[in-house]
């Protein structure tokens, strides 16, 4: 499916002298240029907004753990840490679950169940972040605090991740909420990937006498490995930028702690909380720089995911949604 | 295309549903928000041609947005620093409205009435005292059964005047706090987790057993959270109330620019963690029509509005200060 | 094995049912006539409603459509009808990457571009922020559905000597209209619940918005404010608001299903 219509090669029509034609084409070209322009615009805005902080803190901004509006000293490390850790927790939960769900839907589920199940997953994708946050505050957090976290501390308490006081709002709660939110995209992309595994693969494996499970493990999963990795990376791209739900359950504390029960903070949350009220210029510039870090992170991760998935789909537009 | 036009028409329609009223926007402190929203909804009945939209985004936000002139007035509980005032394009005035108490509330079984002194509060918020049954707390509360529970400190995650008043007080009573943390609308908290707005902190304390935090009195009262009696400069344990805030207000010296601090006031009856809250308005209004409405409203606020304060646990300004502020309000040019 | 995978699928679907159950349980009781017709009440006073927020969300979506759809659709037209294969690949790639930019970043950018220079938070700013988020989504779906229009249509029209812009607008786009509308609805459903970009742009408003240059209320903003508040009454309203918002989004999604003859890939 390459874009232009093959008739573009008909020379009289290629460069039409007809002015409505020309202006229509220009309009379309402008609209496309807007995409490139927008990426540039966002990058430039964030960069120019953060110049003061870049000059003042230089590279130490990324390694400093100070976030002190009184002395006007700012560092991004706790937020980068919080963003990565909460996203990682989300991936650890959502990727296996998403792939398992996709496997179930493509390989195991009775025909009748498939469509409704797919619809349910799609509906999960439609729930806005703020509603997950609301549910997180009033339903999820109390349950985590009184049941799951207690159980984790009792059984896995020897690990540094599950020690210390339990408040409910925590890095782990943030990760769990994000996991729920990226589950639909991971499931949907995994399903696309699994469905694209050629029938021949499976049949060959069966012919060699493999059991159903071996077929899935070797022929299907083995074949789809790279694509599934791409799905996971795309999920990561989503997780990094989750804002509202995380802000409502993570505890908003810029500190690096081993315990997942401790409150944390993410790049997106600190911007949501402090962007409208940073009174000093350096403070505001630091927030812009956090935005720049977040933007760069998500661009890189998304680009990597798209490239992985595209390579699989061959040339042309991969049937991949962002 | 038709759909887009239809939608645009719908947008235009909704925008012109009711007769045109002026909208004056303000944003800032969440500390006086219960009172301000009350004022604005009452004033909507007094003058139907104008509406005041107030969003409690935090005092830091109020200061920043009035400097950027994205709102018509700001609101802050901490007075602006000289450095920030210097950034204003035109003279920016502080108009004190009411004073209120910042109370130490907590979530403990049986909701006991605690007594606390400044040094203990500072040590809790410094992370030096981590258990509710710590000797320092039990010593001040003889005969009280305090649980062997982790203390969860809750502070503000946004730039807040409530934090300003609270850290101003802690800096005044505790050397270590003054050196390590200091006072500001936003500080680097040694421990604890952040909630957005007075409302967010109150909600967080309600949700978490063992939590301690600081909020404006009205929030604690409306939500039936217990709060501590705090030892004042004269050595008495004082309950936060309108009377004890008024006593603190009586001993404060108010300069001509109306920026003043009233924490740890010397009076025997004075509650130590109290502060005034200010509206931030430009002395020279850009938009004459809006400026006129704003001045009219302020005059109403300092006559009729002040009488609503007590019902919501804010202390109205003393009569002599009210008169001075009214003079300042009348000097606003538009 | 089948059982284990089935349980995983159940576990994946569980949060949705849990969220929906609580939305209905907590929200339905607060839904009454007042909720849809009244202004919000001052903090701590019972009663009041979210009428401005409901209308505000619809207004913001209309503005977002005006901003995002023309650019998105025209971009899709370029990709499908004019572009060169190699350049197209890159542009599609860029659109997909842009799609992954966190919405809060859009809020920051629109704040600096519109709110600060115009010296006011406004419905426009909120609409632009949401519209910008829609552009790459609409562009990609338009691009895909136009490519599905059979080549023979274009050839036949060309043979009749019809100018190319007319072929595209009258024949190609009309044929693919369902798909385009579906794409727009999908994008609208996605931005309807966005909160983060509205924090610094639309700001929120306790009254009816009477000019698009003024701050405007929006359901997601109001849900956020009420959710973190300490008032029980506001919590109930937050649940009710969330239920209404969720229903809006579900209606949009149902519309997508009704419109979409062919399954558009998301």
PDB file of N, CA and C in Angstrom, chain A residues 236-279:
ATOM      1  N   UNK A 236       5.810   0.559  27.241  1.00  0.00           N
ATOM      2  CA  UNK A 236       6.694   1.385  28.058  1.00  0.00           C
ATOM      3  C   UNK A 236       6.537   2.861  27.679  1.00  0.00           C
ATOM      4  N   UNK A 237       6.477   3.122  26.370  1.00  0.00           N
ATOM      5  CA  UNK A 237       6.306   4.497  25.907  1.00  0.00           C
ATOM      6  C   UNK A 237       5.045   5.128  26.483  1.00  0.00           C
ATOM      7  N   UNK A 238       3.984   4.334  26.547  1.00  0.00           N
ATOM      8  CA  UNK A 238       2.731   4.820  27.135  1.00  0.00           C
ATOM      9  C   UNK A 238       2.884   5.069  28.629  1.00  0.00           C
ATOM     10  N   UNK A 239       3.548   4.111  29.293  1.00  0.00           N
ATOM     11  CA  UNK A 239       3.646   4.165  30.750  1.00  0.00           C
ATOM     12  C   UNK A 239       4.412   5.406  31.222  1.00  0.00           C
ATOM     13  N   UNK A 240       5.445   5.780  30.466  1.00  0.00           N
ATOM     14  CA  UNK A 240       6.290   6.895  30.894  1.00  0.00           C
ATOM     15  C   UNK A 240       5.513   8.191  31.045  1.00  0.00           C
ATOM     16  N   UNK A 241       4.502   8.377  30.189  1.00  0.00           N
ATOM     17  CA  UNK A 241       3.813   9.665  30.179  1.00  0.00           C
ATOM     18  C   UNK A 241       2.516   9.706  30.958  1.00  0.00           C
ATOM     19  N   UNK A 242       2.126   8.586  31.575  1.00  0.00           N
ATOM     20  CA  UNK A 242       0.869   8.578  32.336  1.00  0.00           C
ATOM     21  C   UNK A 242       0.915   9.634  33.435  1.00  0.00           C
ATOM     22  N   UNK A 243      -0.114  10.434  33.541  1.00  0.00           N
ATOM     23  CA  UNK A 243      -0.045  11.556  34.467  1.00  0.00           C
ATOM     24  C   UNK A 243      -1.064  11.506  35.600  1.00  0.00           C
ATOM     25  N   UNK A 244      -2.326  11.701  35.264  1.00  0.00           N
ATOM     26  CA  UNK A 244      -3.306  11.995  36.313  1.00  0.00           C
ATOM     27  C   UNK A 244      -3.465  10.859  37.321  1.00  0.00           C
ATOM     28  N   UNK A 245      -3.673   9.655  36.825  1.00  0.00           N
ATOM     29  CA  UNK A 245      -3.914   8.545  37.740  1.00  0.00           C
ATOM     30  C   UNK A 245      -2.722   8.355  38.667  1.00  0.00           C
ATOM     31  N   UNK A 246      -1.523   8.507  38.092  1.00  0.00           N
ATOM     32  CA  UNK A 246      -0.312   8.334  38.880  1.00  0.00           C
ATOM     33  C   UNK A 246      -0.197   9.431  39.936  1.00  0.00           C
ATOM     34  N   UNK A 247      -0.475  10.676  39.529  1.00  0.00           N
ATOM     35  CA  UNK A 247      -0.419  11.792  40.466  1.00  0.00           C
ATOM     36  C   UNK A 247      -1.316  11.529  41.670  1.00  0.00           C
ATOM     37  N   UNK A 248      -2.433  10.867  41.416  1.00  0.00           N
ATOM     38  CA  UNK A 248      -3.414  10.669  42.479  1.00  0.00           C
ATOM     39  C   UNK A 248      -3.046   9.524  43.435  1.00  0.00           C
ATOM     40  N   UNK A 249      -2.153   8.611  43.027  1.00  0.00           N
ATOM     41  CA  UNK A 249      -1.877   7.472  43.915  1.00  0.00           C
ATOM     42  C   UNK A 249      -0.406   7.255  44.290  1.00  0.00           C
ATOM     43  N   UNK A 250       0.517   8.002  43.681  1.00  0.00           N
ATOM     44  CA  UNK A 250       1.926   7.647  43.911  1.00  0.00           C
ATOM     45  C   UNK A 250       2.516   8.302  45.161  1.00  0.00           C
ATOM     46  N   UNK A 251       1.877   9.375  45.657  1.00  0.00           N
ATOM     47  CA  UNK A 251       2.338   9.954  46.912  1.00  0.00           C
ATOM     48  C   UNK A 251       3.172  11.225  46.772  1.00  0.00           C
ATOM     49  N   UNK A 252       3.591  11.535  45.564  1.00  0.00           N
ATOM     50  CA  UNK A 252       4.254  12.814  45.291  1.00  0.00           C
ATOM     51  C   UNK A 252       5.402  13.144  46.230  1.00  0.00           C
ATOM     52  N   UNK A 253       6.371  12.274  46.287  1.00  0.00           N
ATOM     53  CA  UNK A 253       7.536  12.553  47.122  1.00  0.00           C
ATOM     54  C   UNK A 253       8.824  12.291  46.350  1.00  0.00           C
ATOM     55  N   UNK A 254       9.624  13.338  46.104  1.00  0.00           N
ATOM     56  CA  UNK A 254      10.829  13.173  45.291  1.00  0.00           C
ATOM     57  C   UNK A 254      11.965  12.534  46.078  1.00  0.00           C
ATOM     58  N   UNK A 255      11.926  11.236  46.212  1.00  0.00           N
ATOM     59  CA  UNK A 255      12.950  10.568  46.994  1.00  0.00           C
ATOM     60  C   UNK A 255      13.239   9.198  46.384  1.00  0.00           C
ATOM     61  N   UNK A 256      14.494   8.799  46.445  1.00  0.00           N
ATOM     62  CA  UNK A 256      14.853   7.497  45.891  1.00  0.00           C
ATOM     63  C   UNK A 256      14.905   6.490  47.027  1.00  0.00           C
ATOM     64  N   UNK A 257      13.996   5.561  47.025  1.00  0.00           N
ATOM     65  CA  UNK A 257      13.903   4.576  48.100  1.00  0.00           C
ATOM     66  C   UNK A 257      13.844   3.186  47.469  1.00  0.00           C
ATOM     67  N   UNK A 258      14.451   2.226  48.155  1.00  0.00           N
ATOM     68  CA  UNK A 258      14.393   0.864  47.628  1.00  0.00           C
ATOM     69  C   UNK A 258      12.994   0.285  47.793  1.00  0.00           C
ATOM     70  N   UNK A 259      12.340   0.638  48.900  1.00  0.00           N
ATOM     71  CA  UNK A 259      11.040   0.040  49.187  1.00  0.00           C
ATOM     72  C   UNK A 259       9.971   0.545  48.221  1.00  0.00           C
ATOM     73  N   UNK A 260       9.214  -0.395  47.686  1.00  0.00           N
ATOM     74  CA  UNK A 260       8.146  -0.023  46.767  1.00  0.00           C
ATOM     75  C   UNK A 260       6.916   0.472  47.527  1.00  0.00           C
ATOM     76  N   UNK A 261       6.934   0.318  48.866  1.00  0.00           N
ATOM     77  CA  UNK A 261       5.826   0.843  49.667  1.00  0.00           C
ATOM     78  C   UNK A 261       6.000   2.340  49.928  1.00  0.00           C
ATOM     79  N   UNK A 262       7.203   2.846  49.659  1.00  0.00           N
ATOM     80  CA  UNK A 262       7.469   4.263  49.909  1.00  0.00           C
ATOM     81  C   UNK A 262       6.844   5.098  48.794  1.00  0.00           C
ATOM     82  N   UNK A 263       6.419   6.321  49.126  1.00  0.00           N
ATOM     83  CA  UNK A 263       5.868   7.184  48.080  1.00  0.00           C
ATOM     84  C   UNK A 263       6.950   7.578  47.076  1.00  0.00           C
ATOM     85  N   UNK A 264       6.552   7.835  45.859  1.00  0.00           N
ATOM     86  CA  UNK A 264       7.490   8.268  44.823  1.00  0.00           C
ATOM     87  C   UNK A 264       6.920   9.455  44.066  1.00  0.00           C
ATOM     88  N   UNK A 265       7.557   9.771  42.961  1.00  0.00           N
ATOM     89  CA  UNK A 265       7.134  10.928  42.178  1.00  0.00           C
ATOM     90  C   UNK A 265       7.554  10.682  40.728  1.00  0.00           C
ATOM     91  N   UNK A 266       6.784  11.114  39.765  1.00  0.00           N
ATOM     92  CA  UNK A 266       7.220  10.936  38.383  1.00  0.00           C
ATOM     93  C   UNK A 266       7.356  12.286  37.686  1.00  0.00           C
ATOM     94  N   UNK A 267       8.030  12.276  36.564  1.00  0.00           N
ATOM     95  CA  UNK A 267       8.231  13.508  35.782  1.00  0.00           C
ATOM     96  C   UNK A 267       6.888  14.169  35.471  1.00  0.00           C
ATOM     97  N   UNK A 268       5.958  13.355  34.966  1.00  0.00           N
ATOM     98  CA  UNK A 268       4.672  13.922  34.563  1.00  0.00           C
ATOM     99  C   UNK A 268       3.906  14.458  35.770  1.00  0.00           C
ATOM    100  N   UNK A 269       3.974  13.763  36.904  1.00  0.00           N
ATOM    101  CA  UNK A 269       3.221  14.206  38.084  1.00  0.00           C
ATOM    102  C   UNK A 269       3.742  15.518  38.636  1.00  0.00           C
ATOM    103  N   UNK A 270       5.048  15.672  38.676  1.00  0.00           N
ATOM    104  CA  UNK A 270       5.584  16.894  39.274  1.00  0.00           C
ATOM    105  C   UNK A 270       5.223  18.089  38.392  1.00  0.00           C
ATOM    106  N   UNK A 271       5.177  17.876  37.091  1.00  0.00           N
ATOM    107  CA  UNK A 271       4.767  18.966  36.203  1.00  0.00           C
ATOM    108  C   UNK A 271       3.300  19.306  36.466  1.00  0.00           C
ATOM    109  N   UNK A 272       2.469  18.290  36.581  1.00  0.00           N
ATOM    110  CA  UNK A 272       1.043  18.522  36.841  1.00  0.00           C
ATOM    111  C   UNK A 272       0.843  19.278  38.142  1.00  0.00           C
ATOM    112  N   UNK A 273       1.632  18.952  39.164  1.00  0.00           N
ATOM    113  CA  UNK A 273       1.454  19.583  40.467  1.00  0.00           C
ATOM    114  C   UNK A 273       2.038  20.983  40.555  1.00  0.00           C
ATOM    115  N   UNK A 274       3.187  21.211  39.932  1.00  0.00           N
ATOM    116  CA  UNK A 274       3.925  22.435  40.245  1.00  0.00           C
ATOM    117  C   UNK A 274       4.039  23.430  39.103  1.00  0.00           C
ATOM    118  N   UNK A 275       3.594  23.050  37.912  1.00  0.00           N
ATOM    119  CA  UNK A 275       3.841  23.913  36.749  1.00  0.00           C
ATOM    120  C   UNK A 275       3.169  25.277  36.870  1.00  0.00           C
ATOM    121  N   UNK A 276       1.966  25.328  37.429  1.00  0.00           N
ATOM    122  CA  UNK A 276       1.278  26.625  37.470  1.00  0.00           C
ATOM    123  C   UNK A 276       1.746  27.490  38.628  1.00  0.00           C
ATOM    124  N   UNK A 277       2.644  26.989  39.469  1.00  0.00           N
ATOM    125  CA  UNK A 277       2.943  27.779  40.646  1.00  0.00           C
ATOM    126  C   UNK A 277       4.415  28.023  40.898  1.00  0.00           C
ATOM    127  N   UNK A 278       5.252  27.654  39.939  1.00  0.00           N
ATOM    128  CA  UNK A 278       6.677  27.879  40.136  1.00  0.00           C
ATOM    129  C   UNK A 278       6.933  29.371  40.012  1.00  0.00           C
ATOM    130  N   UNK A 279       7.236  30.022  41.141  1.00  0.00           N
ATOM    131  CA  UNK A 279       7.364  31.477  41.095  1.00  0.00           C
ATOM    132  C   UNK A 279       8.727  31.933  40.591  1.00  0.00           C
TER     133      UNK A 279
END
